[in-house]
Amino acid sequence: MDSVGFHLAFWSLAAITVGGALMVIVSRNLIHAVIYLILSFIGVAGLFLTLSADFLALVQILIYVGAIAVLMLFAILLTPHAIRDNAETPMRYPAAILMGLVIAAGAFVALETDWGAMRDEAIPAQARVIGESLINHYVLPFEIGAVLLTAALVGAIALAREDEEDVPIHRDSLAQESLAQEAPGGLPEAAVAVAPPASGPAAGPSSPSAGGPSAGGGA
Amino acid sequence: MNGDGFPILSLLVFLPTAGALLIALLPSERVPTHALLGALPGNEAQRARWLALLIALASLGISLGLFIDFDRSAGGAAFQYTDTFTWIKADDVGFTVTYAFGVDGLSLPLVLLTSLLTTVAVLISWRIDLRPKEYFAWLLILETAVLGVFTSLDLLFFFLFWELELIPMFLLISIWGSGDRNYSAMKFVLYTVFGSAFMLVGFLAMGAAASTFDMREIREADLADAFLPVQAIFAFVLIAFAVKLPVVPFHTWLPDAHSDAPTAVSVILAGVLLKMGGYGILRLLFTIMPEVGADASLSLAILAVVSILYGALVTIRQTDLKRLVAYSSVSHMGFVLLGVSALGVTGLSGAAMQLVAHGLITGLLFVMVGLVYDRTHTREIADMRGLVHHMPIIGAVMIFAGLASLGLPALAGFVAEITVFLGAFSRHEVPTALALVGVLLAAGYMLWVLQRSFFGPRDDRWEHLEDAKSWWEYAPMAVLCGAIILLGVYPKLVMELFELGTQPIADGLQLVRAGLSDGSVAALPGLGGGGG
Amino acid sequence: MTIALEEYLVVAAVLFGIGLYVALSKRNAIGVLMGIELMLNSVNLTLVAFSRFSESAVALSTQVFVVFIIAVAAAEVAVGLALAMVVYRNRHTVSIDEINLMKW
Amino acid sequence: MSEPVPEGIIWLIFFLPVASFAAIALWLRRAPRLAGLTTVFAIALAFALSLYTLAEVIGENGVAVGFGTHELFSAGGLIVNVGARIDGLSAVMLVVVTSVSLLVQVYSLAYMRGDRGFSRYFAYMSLFTAAMLGLILADNLIMLFAFWELVGIASYLLIGFWFHRPAAAAAAKKAFLVTRFGDLGLLAAVILIWSRAGTFDIAEINSDVVALVGLGLFGQTTLTLFALGLIAGAIGKSAQFPLHIWLPDAMEGPTPVSALIHSATMVAAGVYLLARFFPVLEASAFASDFIAWIGAVTAVGAALLAVVQTDIKRVLAYSTISQLAYLMFALGIGAYPAAVFHLMTHAFFKPLLFLGAGSVSHTTNTFDMTKMGGLRRAMPLTYITFVIGSLSLAGIIPLAGFWSKDEILIDAWDHNKAIFIFGLIAVGLTAFYMFRVISLTFHGDYRGGEPPAPDEHGVDPSHPHESPRNMTVPMAILALMAVIAGWITFGGEFQTWVNGALPQFEEGHFEWRTGIFLASTALAVAGIGGAVLIYQRGLIDVAALRAAPLVAPIDRLLANKFYMDVLAEELLVRRLFYGGGARLAAVFDVQVIDATVNGVWRATFNLGRWGRLAQNGQVQTAAAGLFVGAAVIWGVVVIF
Amino acid sequence: MLGEVNLLGPELVLMTVGGVLLVADLFLRDRRLLMGVAIAALLGSVLYATILLADGKVGGTAFNEILVFDEYALFFQFLLAGGALAAIGASWETLGRIPSRRGEYLALILFSTTGLMLLAGTRDLIGIFVALELTSLSQYVLIGFHKDRLGSEAGLKYLLLGAIASAILLYGMALLIGLSGATNLGAIADFVGGAGPGQFEALIFATVFLIVGFGFKAAIAPFQMWVPDVYQGGPTPIAAYLSVASKAAAFAVLIRVFFEALSDDLLSEHWSTIFAVLATLSMFVGNVIAIQQDNIKRMLAYSSIAQAGTIVIGLAAISADRSELLGASGILFYLAGYTVTNLTAFLVVIAIHNKIGSYAIDDYRGLGRRAPLLALLLAFSLISLTGLPPTAGFFGKLYLFQTAVQSDLAWLAVIGVVNTAIGAAYYLRPIKAMFIDAPAEGAPLPASFRPGAALGVTLALTSAGILVIGLAPSLLIDVAEEAVRTIML
């Protein structure tokens, strides 16, 4: 790992990774930010390669770049009225301090810790070994992971699709919102309290409640 | 011997709760008549109060029976009628709660006082027509809690009852009270919880060190290697009792709670709840940690004197009749602390006697103030004048109560106060001498208030007032007056028991003091080794 | 100088810090999600670095772990974006600082 | 020891009035006539038994008859007993109290007729008599103190008997509080002696403890403190300077009450107490001197005040103070038998005077002498008895008052010349103010009395008339006693009986000193003559005299009762205590203690108000919280 | 192989039925049936666990020691199943609002419960992570399930924060794995026992991040900020579920990780202080801010933060010497009592909201007269939360405070009891509103206050639980001790 090429590869990939990430911060356009994010992901994938984790690098590219980043782009496109300037909140100052602290602490730990003996060679034949491991040693997490993905899928669909039959629970009203913006004295809960009573409990499952105008879903 | 086998104390303690449940389950008038329940006579309020009276009388009967049957011989110093089983047991870790009831000479009179005053409270609440079922149910649950405090022999069991009393009190004050009742009820609860919070830590530390919470065993245990210094445990537990007693400066909940509570609750509050503090000091602090008690004696005496004098001074300035009586309690309960600080049988018995005497007398005072308030609808002393003209009987009993309160001989308060003084003087001369002034001040505020509100010319404003005329008004007055006179004329009736009950405590203290004086020869006089 | 574990870990730490900053400072909820992804990437990098260098039996485990993390990250993003869409439908905004109907 | 008197008899004396009190309180509230008769009957019986007791005790030369004690209760080392002690002193007192009480009750039957509180009155009177008898009988300090307090309460109730009068209610309270101030001293003495000597028994204290002091085994200081405590109690009860201020006000009570309680019995209890503990007083020189000087000052001071009063009962009240002061200094200078003797004679002529005053007011509706005058024609019997009483009080030979006063003066001459001078001055003043009263009340022209208040019972005062027989007969009997009661001194037996109460037996004797007789008589006659000349003959214009430049300040001083009442009530109680200390405490309670409690709560509450602001609903704040939390934990690790 | 899968049975039942529900959702809408299936699944899971227990399978491990079926896990399985049952029982009304997605809703609850159960029964960091994410993801969706303004906001907040917390947790795990070279808790424990001085800093760093990650789930301050918003915005049954089940599992995994993996003397010395500080912070933050709340859900949310702080007292006590068992069993006992108590409170809140449509405490005025039973039950649960007798909360607090005192943390117990006093201030508020205040003018006045059958039964069970634990805590204490003993070894 002392070869010049390796050095070059490591440093450039590190630069890409970190630089991409930094550009996510700096970039003034959300779409650009996603692009830089992808760059950073690719950098990480490259670093995986330098660590002989070929399979993971592949997965990294596939999932992060191919799925996650793309999802984000879609999401950005689907929220046309939302701001796109990748602006920052006033939290950026404390965030910067925390960032500094975390990096310092992480670097300190990384550099000062006795990490024990070092291995010379990477483990071989990774894709197959990992696969075997997944269905042997880690079959339980694997199973759970499958359920997790199912749950996420189902959940995302359940959330994303529009259900006209839903009976809204919170009556949205202007009063509620205005109250929410007030000083601590005026509480958003008060608005909930003002809401008219819910429909009778006997209301059938498929019959929408008669109580209150259903203003919940309107986009 | 004494009722072996039959859990008479469990019956006594839980009978009121059972009665409360029964009352709560009584049909209210809104329920259509039931074949069986519909046959019950009277309306909701009538049924509730008669049932409550029945239960209260039953528990009074049991208490009286115990009082008569109690073994007063020298061998009777131990707890009697004990009723014990291990309730909660966490193996290995010493978290054990014993279901343990028992009475000795110290607690029995207080048990009797509790059931007596509860009966009085039920009677004096006869006219409650706001949610009567709930009212009487809570009142009876309150009785259970107080009786439980006086009879439990396990620290955590004691604590359980101690806390149990909060909820009924909170509701009773804030639903049926007057004035700023929510504030007062909340203040009462927060104060008490605050105090008992520290008590709990103290208990836990004791229990952890002794690996038992049983009072009878913990007394023998060595608390020296507790997780807290013994002094800290003592101080922690004392805070709770000082709040309850109350000791200045932990007293400000008392005037608020008293003056805003309904009459019956004021009676219970002054009559028995305050007593829990004094009882606790005697039963727990001095019994379990005599060495610290002996060390703290002077501090307690000083606190007592401050309470007595300061309480009396503040009392004099009160313009509200009920608040005045309430503040007078602060002063009078200072005598309890003074007696306690004396460490000897005399002082301790005097303190115990003061508990009972104050319970009866202040109970009566609150009954009277309540009757007056029911009629005048004001508690402002300045608004009252010449009430005796319109209510001769109430006035007379009020005067009687006032005189009893200022320590008139032949009445219970005198016996208690003089015993306290005699007991305390030999140990704390200057504090006791100062405390004497409290007697004068007590006469001052009592007589002054009588002069202002009961004497003086007729006032046309009060022309419409009626004197007491119902049996349920007479009965409490008669019973309490009778008891006050009886104990004043024949104090041996309970003093005998108190002597029996405080002897072991005083012995423990004596032993420690002997140890201390021996230890004073050693290099570290301040830290007498573990007593017992 | 040898490129060894420490260097990777430092890079990962820096990446984590940047991710943190992004997550804590961006107005757009999707921006926050990006920050989270950066943090997760940093974790992945750490794990893979351990897998490569660490002289112990977990070389494989760490890589498996990374697989799981990537899967979970994807799932999280999916659900997160779905929720962001719901919020957008309700409020026409995904600005984090405006999503504060409930507070105090 | 043989028992000349069965113990039952003694207790019966005590329980008779108790029974009458209980009977009235429980059953006879609405039967006033019966209530009055019950009381009279009970006290008459008690009187008879007292006479019997006295006779038996005389048979024993007045030496104490002991009975066993009965334990009331015990608490550790404290054992409180109940027991009676009969000796010459208490037997005499029993007779005095029951006899005066009996006469006063009879008088009251008429005097209080028609009062709405008739039954109540007799109940209180019974209670008082019972308590007084208990006080006399007590063989130990606890019991004595208990009855001491009960007597005070009975006095309180009776002074405030007409509670609808604000002045009466206030006077009752004042009386109780001022006496209780002194009672604190007594209580302290009780506590002190028990903690040092371990006994309450009067006989033990008088003999054993005093003997121990003599042997140096018991602290002299302690004994002095004990004696001072007793003196404090006595000063309060017997209305001596500076605690005398309650007695004149106490005249707001019904006149028979003043006659019984505030002249003959309760106020004499202070003297009785000191007489009981005479050996203790003797053993403490400081205490003796102290009480002697208190008495001397009070005797003259009160007599001076009596001179300027216009209210007949207030004159008598100050006179009582003055006479009791005589007893005090008599005890102080060691004239124990003389003091008891004067106590007895005073207990006859002073009630007589009060009853006379009551008789006068019965027809004039007032005690204000400026509204009386010339009553001697309308009320001859009252006039005669009143004059007899006054002469006796003034110490004119051979009336009872002379003999007792003379004895005191003789002892004073022997022991302390300065105090003797004070005593002589008091004699002159006494004669003067009494005859001032007689002149203003019975001589001159009738000035019309006071019409009755609309809501009170009363008669038309325009035509004064003699009082009914129920009133005059007791007065006559008392007048007789005021004449003859002093004659028992001649053989010295009385002194012997009384001495019998002391641990060491001492034969009593009668003494006669012509010089002192002449001096006191001269002063008395001068006083009488002066009063007659000034107030009857109008020799000096009193108003002009009082306005005279030299006299005026003195007059103002006297008119304001030496400013004692103002000092005590206005300055000490109202300003310093109520407006100062108590106010401070009350303000402190609200502004500091309760404010702190509420402040703690409010602080918690506000903490929540600010704290919740951190929960600003922003995801990123919450996220920052995660890292801040991590940093905090890290910090904790680093620090600890 | 079946032997291994056998131990996974309870979870497997849930996962399977969850899948079935997802499918059934496509053509079934009968909420009674769907609810029945979900409840049956939970009961089946409990039954399975009971059979395993009876079969002597307790103590076994499976899947290469990733899954462990010990009494500790079993305890939590019962507890979590109970929490889930209550949540489902309370969801009748919620289901009525989502006619087209009932299956998903129920399935997600089951999945989430699966994740929580696995969290308590996993001894491998990877397993823990995946289980945690399974439960979290399901919960994010459930919170936002109503897709209204508050719900979606709550869901998004929860997700973003949860993801950040996960990232932190993962960073800590990664470092721990790198240090120890193992993912199995036992192996990590071996490493920690022999950790060198050069590794200590990193170990602490990792530990801190683990605490943050788990503390987030357990709603310990200062990682609590999501709690009130999420509870308020999400469907109330889910809020109830989060407040008990999620918290319980978080503590389960905290105890297991810290006990089994990180119980080295040098380390645990620090934990004690850390946890004591966190406990103090949580109790004060929760209690003090709760006083200010007017919305009962928000109030209960803050209360749950304070309660978490109380539980952390137990963690601090474990870490201090001598009373390891006491602390852990105290936590288990408290959690059980807290579960029934808080569920009761939430269930009543749901029942009342179903009728009056409000969560405002002010709208509770006069309920004592109009709905005496519900009001009494709410009062009872609040009394238990305060820690007054005769309730589960009373003994729970007693037990935990004793652990603190025994572990030389008397000061912490003092803080705990002072907070009990502060807690009384706001717990009494709804009681006061219901029983003391007169109803406001024009307040909604429904005639009948009967909760639905499912809600009613659940409510009866949970409130009975409060009383039973309050009157006879011994049984539960024994069970808790037994459960803790298995992870002590």
XYZ file of N, CA, C and O in Angstrom, chain D residues 286-386:
404
model
N -33.477 37.816 99.356
C -33.722 38.671 98.205
C -35.202 38.694 97.864
O -35.802 39.748 97.671
N -35.793 37.493 97.832
C -37.205 37.419 97.483
C -38.042 38.160 98.508
O -38.988 38.876 98.163
N -37.689 38.034 99.761
C -38.447 38.708 100.810
C -38.396 40.209 100.628
O -39.424 40.892 100.627
N -37.169 40.712 100.434
C -37.047 42.154 100.253
C -37.802 42.601 99.025
O -38.456 43.641 99.010
N -37.685 41.798 98.006
C -38.320 42.149 96.749
C -39.819 42.329 96.948
O -40.405 43.358 96.591
N -40.417 41.336 97.574
C -41.871 41.397 97.718
C -42.254 42.493 98.698
O -43.285 43.159 98.538
N -41.397 42.712 99.681
C -41.700 43.775 100.644
C -41.761 45.120 99.940
O -42.675 45.920 100.140
N -40.808 45.349 99.088
C -40.765 46.653 98.418
C -41.851 46.789 97.375
O -42.434 47.848 97.194
N -42.105 45.699 96.686
C -43.230 45.734 95.752
C -44.496 46.125 96.507
O -45.270 46.994 96.072
N -44.679 45.472 97.650
C -45.879 45.739 98.432
C -45.923 47.182 98.909
O -46.947 47.862 98.793
N -44.792 47.666 99.413
C -44.776 49.016 99.952
C -45.114 50.028 98.875
O -45.957 50.917 99.054
N -44.470 49.888 97.729
C -44.713 50.833 96.647
C -46.160 50.749 96.203
O -46.832 51.759 95.988
N -46.642 49.533 96.047
C -48.006 49.377 95.575
C -49.001 49.948 96.570
O -49.998 50.568 96.181
N -48.757 49.723 97.830
C -49.706 50.172 98.852
C -49.937 51.670 98.723
O -51.080 52.143 98.712
N -48.853 52.406 98.597
C -48.995 53.859 98.528
C -49.493 54.295 97.161
O -50.409 55.119 97.041
N -48.913 53.708 96.142
C -49.291 54.113 94.791
C -50.765 53.890 94.535
O -51.471 54.763 94.021
N -51.265 52.711 94.888
C -52.661 52.404 94.634
C -53.556 53.307 95.460
O -54.604 53.755 94.998
N -53.130 53.579 96.693
C -53.948 54.453 97.536
C -54.041 55.840 96.919
O -55.099 56.469 96.904
N -52.938 56.303 96.361
C -52.954 57.604 95.706
C -53.945 57.611 94.559
O -54.716 58.543 94.370
N -53.925 56.544 93.784
C -54.824 56.471 92.644
C -56.270 56.421 93.109
O -57.167 56.972 92.470
N -56.476 55.754 94.224
C -57.847 55.644 94.720
C -58.422 57.016 95.026
O -59.625 57.219 94.941
N -57.538 57.922 95.354
C -58.001 59.243 95.755
C -58.661 59.988 94.607
O -59.583 60.759 94.794
N -58.207 59.743 93.398
C -58.699 60.556 92.292
C -59.801 59.887 91.481
O -60.265 60.451 90.499
N -60.200 58.693 91.859
C -61.230 58.012 91.070
C -62.606 58.622 91.338
O -62.909 59.072 92.433
N -63.445 58.606 90.325
C -64.823 59.039 90.520
C -65.766 57.862 90.525
O -66.909 57.975 90.917
N -65.280 56.712 90.059
C -66.098 55.523 90.035
C -65.924 54.809 91.367
O -64.804 54.493 91.776
N -67.017 54.572 92.005
C -66.920 54.043 93.375
C -66.236 52.688 93.395
O -65.425 52.377 94.268
N -66.546 51.870 92.387
C -65.920 50.555 92.390
C -64.417 50.629 92.095
O -63.640 49.804 92.568
N -64.042 51.614 91.314
C -62.615 51.748 91.023
C -61.851 52.205 92.265
O -60.717 51.780 92.496
N -62.498 53.042 93.041
C -61.864 53.406 94.313
C -61.623 52.149 95.118
O -60.521 51.906 95.646
N -62.669 51.336 95.185
C -62.546 50.116 95.967
C -61.499 49.184 95.370
O -60.775 48.489 96.082
N -61.428 49.175 94.047
C -60.435 48.310 93.403
C -59.033 48.740 93.785
O -58.195 47.922 94.175
N -58.768 50.050 93.675
C -57.434 50.512 94.064
C -57.201 50.278 95.540
O -56.079 49.966 95.961
N -58.263 50.427 96.284
C -58.133 50.144 97.706
C -57.727 48.691 97.925
O -56.861 48.380 98.737
N -58.355 47.814 97.155
C -58.000 46.395 97.264
C -56.533 46.188 96.939
O -55.805 45.488 97.655
N -56.113 46.819 95.867
C -54.701 46.685 95.501
C -53.820 47.136 96.650
O -52.863 46.466 97.040
N -54.199 48.257 97.176
C -53.404 48.826 98.254
C -53.374 47.908 99.474
O -52.325 47.668 100.076
N -54.531 47.375 99.807
C -54.593 46.502 100.985
C -53.844 45.195 100.760
O -53.164 44.682 101.642
N -53.986 44.667 99.540
C -53.247 43.438 99.241
C -51.749 43.706 99.306
O -50.957 42.849 99.711
N -51.384 44.907 98.906
C -49.976 45.271 98.996
C -49.504 45.251 100.442
O -48.384 44.849 100.746
N -50.385 45.647 101.312
C -50.087 45.524 102.741
C -49.708 44.108 103.093
O -48.744 43.840 103.791
N -50.550 43.198 102.583
C -50.289 41.791 102.885
C -48.956 41.369 102.308
O -48.200 40.615 102.893
N -48.690 41.870 101.121
C -47.448 41.492 100.458
C -46.248 41.932 101.274
O -45.344 41.156 101.544
N -46.258 43.192 101.629
C -45.050 43.576 102.370
C -45.027 42.963 103.746
O -43.968 42.715 104.302
N -46.223 42.662 104.261
C -46.223 41.948 105.532
C -45.498 40.619 105.394
O -44.651 40.256 106.208
N -45.814 39.904 104.311
C -45.132 38.637 104.100
C -43.647 38.872 103.879
O -42.802 38.104 104.336
N -43.366 39.945 103.141
C -41.971 40.221 102.845
C -41.158 40.485 104.091
O -39.997 40.098 104.172
N -41.774 41.141 105.056
C -41.003 41.414 106.271
C -41.176 40.325 107.304
O -40.717 40.430 108.430
N -41.852 39.246 106.956
C -41.931 38.102 107.847
C -43.137 38.094 108.734
O -43.250 37.255 109.627
N -44.047 39.008 108.522
C -45.233 39.053 109.376
C -46.298 38.106 108.833
O -47.367 38.522 108.401
N -45.962 36.838 108.837
C -46.842 35.862 108.225
C -48.203 35.776 108.897
O -49.245 35.901 108.244
N -48.263 35.617 110.211
C -49.607 35.520 110.811
C -50.398 36.804 110.638
O -51.602 36.773 110.369
N -49.707 37.915 110.723
C -50.404 39.186 110.580
C -50.975 39.302 109.186
O -52.102 39.792 108.997
N -50.209 38.857 108.218
C -50.690 38.945 106.848
C -51.958 38.126 106.671
O -52.938 38.574 106.086
N -51.945 36.903 107.194
C -53.123 36.053 107.048
C -54.299 36.667 107.796
O -55.439 36.649 107.344
N -53.985 37.256 108.911
C -55.027 37.888 109.718
C -55.675 39.027 108.938
O -56.892 39.117 108.798
N -54.838 39.857 108.357
C -55.378 40.967 107.607
C -56.106 40.475 106.370
O -57.114 41.029 105.954
N -55.588 39.416 105.813
C -56.262 38.801 104.675
C -57.690 38.448 105.045
O -58.644 38.689 104.294
N -57.820 37.900 106.263
C -59.154 37.475 106.686
C -60.051 38.691 106.931
O -61.170 38.754 106.424
N -59.553 39.634 107.681
C -60.418 40.779 107.989
C -60.772 41.535 106.726
O -61.918 41.951 106.513
N -59.783 41.666 105.880
C -60.030 42.343 104.607
C -61.112 41.609 103.823
O -61.941 42.217 103.140
N -61.111 40.309 103.931
C -62.104 39.518 103.213
C -63.500 39.756 103.746
O -64.472 39.344 103.124
N -63.616 40.400 104.869
C -64.966 40.738 105.345
C -65.349 42.172 105.000
O -66.416 42.422 104.479
N -64.449 43.108 105.309
C -64.918 44.480 105.101
C -64.876 44.924 103.646
O -65.662 45.742 103.235
N -63.976 44.354 102.853
C -63.929 44.806 101.470
C -65.154 44.335 100.675
O -65.794 45.134 99.976
N -65.539 43.059 100.774
C -66.788 42.677 100.107
C -67.949 43.504 100.593
O -68.835 43.864 99.806
N -67.921 43.811 101.874
C -68.999 44.636 102.408
C -69.083 45.957 101.645
O -70.164 46.385 101.227
N -67.917 46.551 101.448
C -67.918 47.828 100.734
C -68.417 47.650 99.306
O -69.176 48.456 98.782
N -67.965 46.570 98.689
C -68.419 46.324 97.325
C -69.922 46.104 97.280
O -70.619 46.623 96.408
N -70.392 45.319 98.211
C -71.828 45.076 98.213
C -72.574 46.385 98.447
O -73.627 46.627 97.856
N -71.999 47.193 99.287
C -72.619 48.502 99.508
C -72.654 49.299 98.215
O -73.675 49.902 97.853
N -71.521 49.293 97.523
C -71.484 49.999 96.249
C -72.520 49.428 95.302
O -73.217 50.162 94.584
N -72.634 48.094 95.335
C -73.625 47.462 94.480
C -75.025 47.883 94.879
O -75.882 48.149 94.026
N -75.237 47.955 96.135
C -76.545 48.360 96.622
C -76.873 49.758 96.144
O -77.977 50.041 95.695
N -75.860 50.619 96.212
C -76.068 51.989 95.749
C -76.402 51.999 94.259
O -77.347 52.649 93.815
N -75.613 51.248 93.512
C -75.836 51.283 92.072
C -77.127 50.580 91.708
O -77.717 50.837 90.666
N -77.571 49.716 92.569
C -78.813 48.999 92.310
C -79.969 49.976 92.161
O -80.912 49.729 91.409
N -79.847 51.066 92.883
C -80.935 52.037 92.788
C -80.586 53.245 91.925
O -81.470 53.883 91.367
N -79.276 53.512 91.774
C -78.909 54.680 90.957
C -78.497 54.307 89.551
O -78.320 55.180 88.696
N -78.292 53.008 89.309
C -77.863 52.558 87.995
C -76.482 53.034 87.611
O -76.117 52.992 86.443
N -75.714 53.473 88.559
C -74.388 53.958 88.192
C -73.434 53.751 89.349
O -73.839 53.555 90.493
N -72.154 53.740 88.988
C -71.126 53.716 90.014
C -70.405 55.050 90.069
O -69.435 55.220 90.765
N -70.887 55.978 89.246
C -70.213 57.270 89.164
C -70.647 58.140 90.342
O -71.809 58.532 90.472
N -69.676 58.442 91.207
C -70.020 59.173 92.427
C -70.476 60.588 92.119
O -71.182 61.208 92.910
N -70.083 61.109 90.978
C -70.523 62.470 90.655
C -72.011 62.517 90.396
O -72.603 63.582 90.324
N -72.637 61.338 90.217
C -74.076 61.316 89.976
C -74.838 60.858 91.209
O -76.023 60.548 91.142
N -74.141 60.697 92.317
C -74.821 60.243 93.535
C -74.928 61.406 94.512
O -75.087 62.552 94.127
N -74.828 61.076 95.774
C -74.892 62.103 96.813
C -76.183 62.011 97.581
O -77.240 61.667 97.053
N -76.058 62.224 98.879
C -77.230 62.299 99.729
C -77.996 61.014 99.900
O -79.151 61.016 100.316
N -77.364 59.891 99.600
C -78.112 58.649 99.650
C -78.320 58.131 101.061
O -78.980 57.130 101.270
N -77.706 58.799 101.998
C -77.771 58.248 103.372
C -79.195 58.226 103.877
O -79.582 57.346 104.651
N -80.023 59.142 103.406
C -81.417 59.148 103.863
C -82.215 58.043 103.183
O -82.991 57.344 103.799
N -81.977 57.872 101.892
C -82.751 56.868 101.167
C -82.308 55.452 101.529
O -83.109 54.522 101.509
N -81.061 55.294 101.837
C -80.551 53.947 102.062
C -79.807 53.896 103.381
O -78.581 53.773 103.405
N -80.518 53.951 104.433
C -79.840 54.032 105.727
C -79.002 52.796 106.042
O -77.866 52.907 106.512
N -79.551 51.655 105.748
C -78.836 50.427 106.090
C -77.545 50.324 105.288
O -76.473 50.003 105.817
N -77.666 50.617 104.054
C -76.483 50.610 103.207
C -75.461 51.600 103.742
O -74.268 51.319 103.825
N -75.943 52.756 104.099
C -75.050 53.790 104.596
C -74.312 53.315 105.822
O -73.078 53.397 105.896
N -75.046 52.766 106.757
C -74.421 52.349 108.012
C -73.377 51.266 107.767
O -72.231 51.336 108.221
N -73.784 50.271 107.037
C -72.828 49.181 106.802
C -71.615 49.702 106.055
O -70.480 49.302 106.318
N -71.859 50.605 105.123
C -70.736 51.124 104.343
C -69.760 51.891 105.221
O -68.540 51.745 105.103
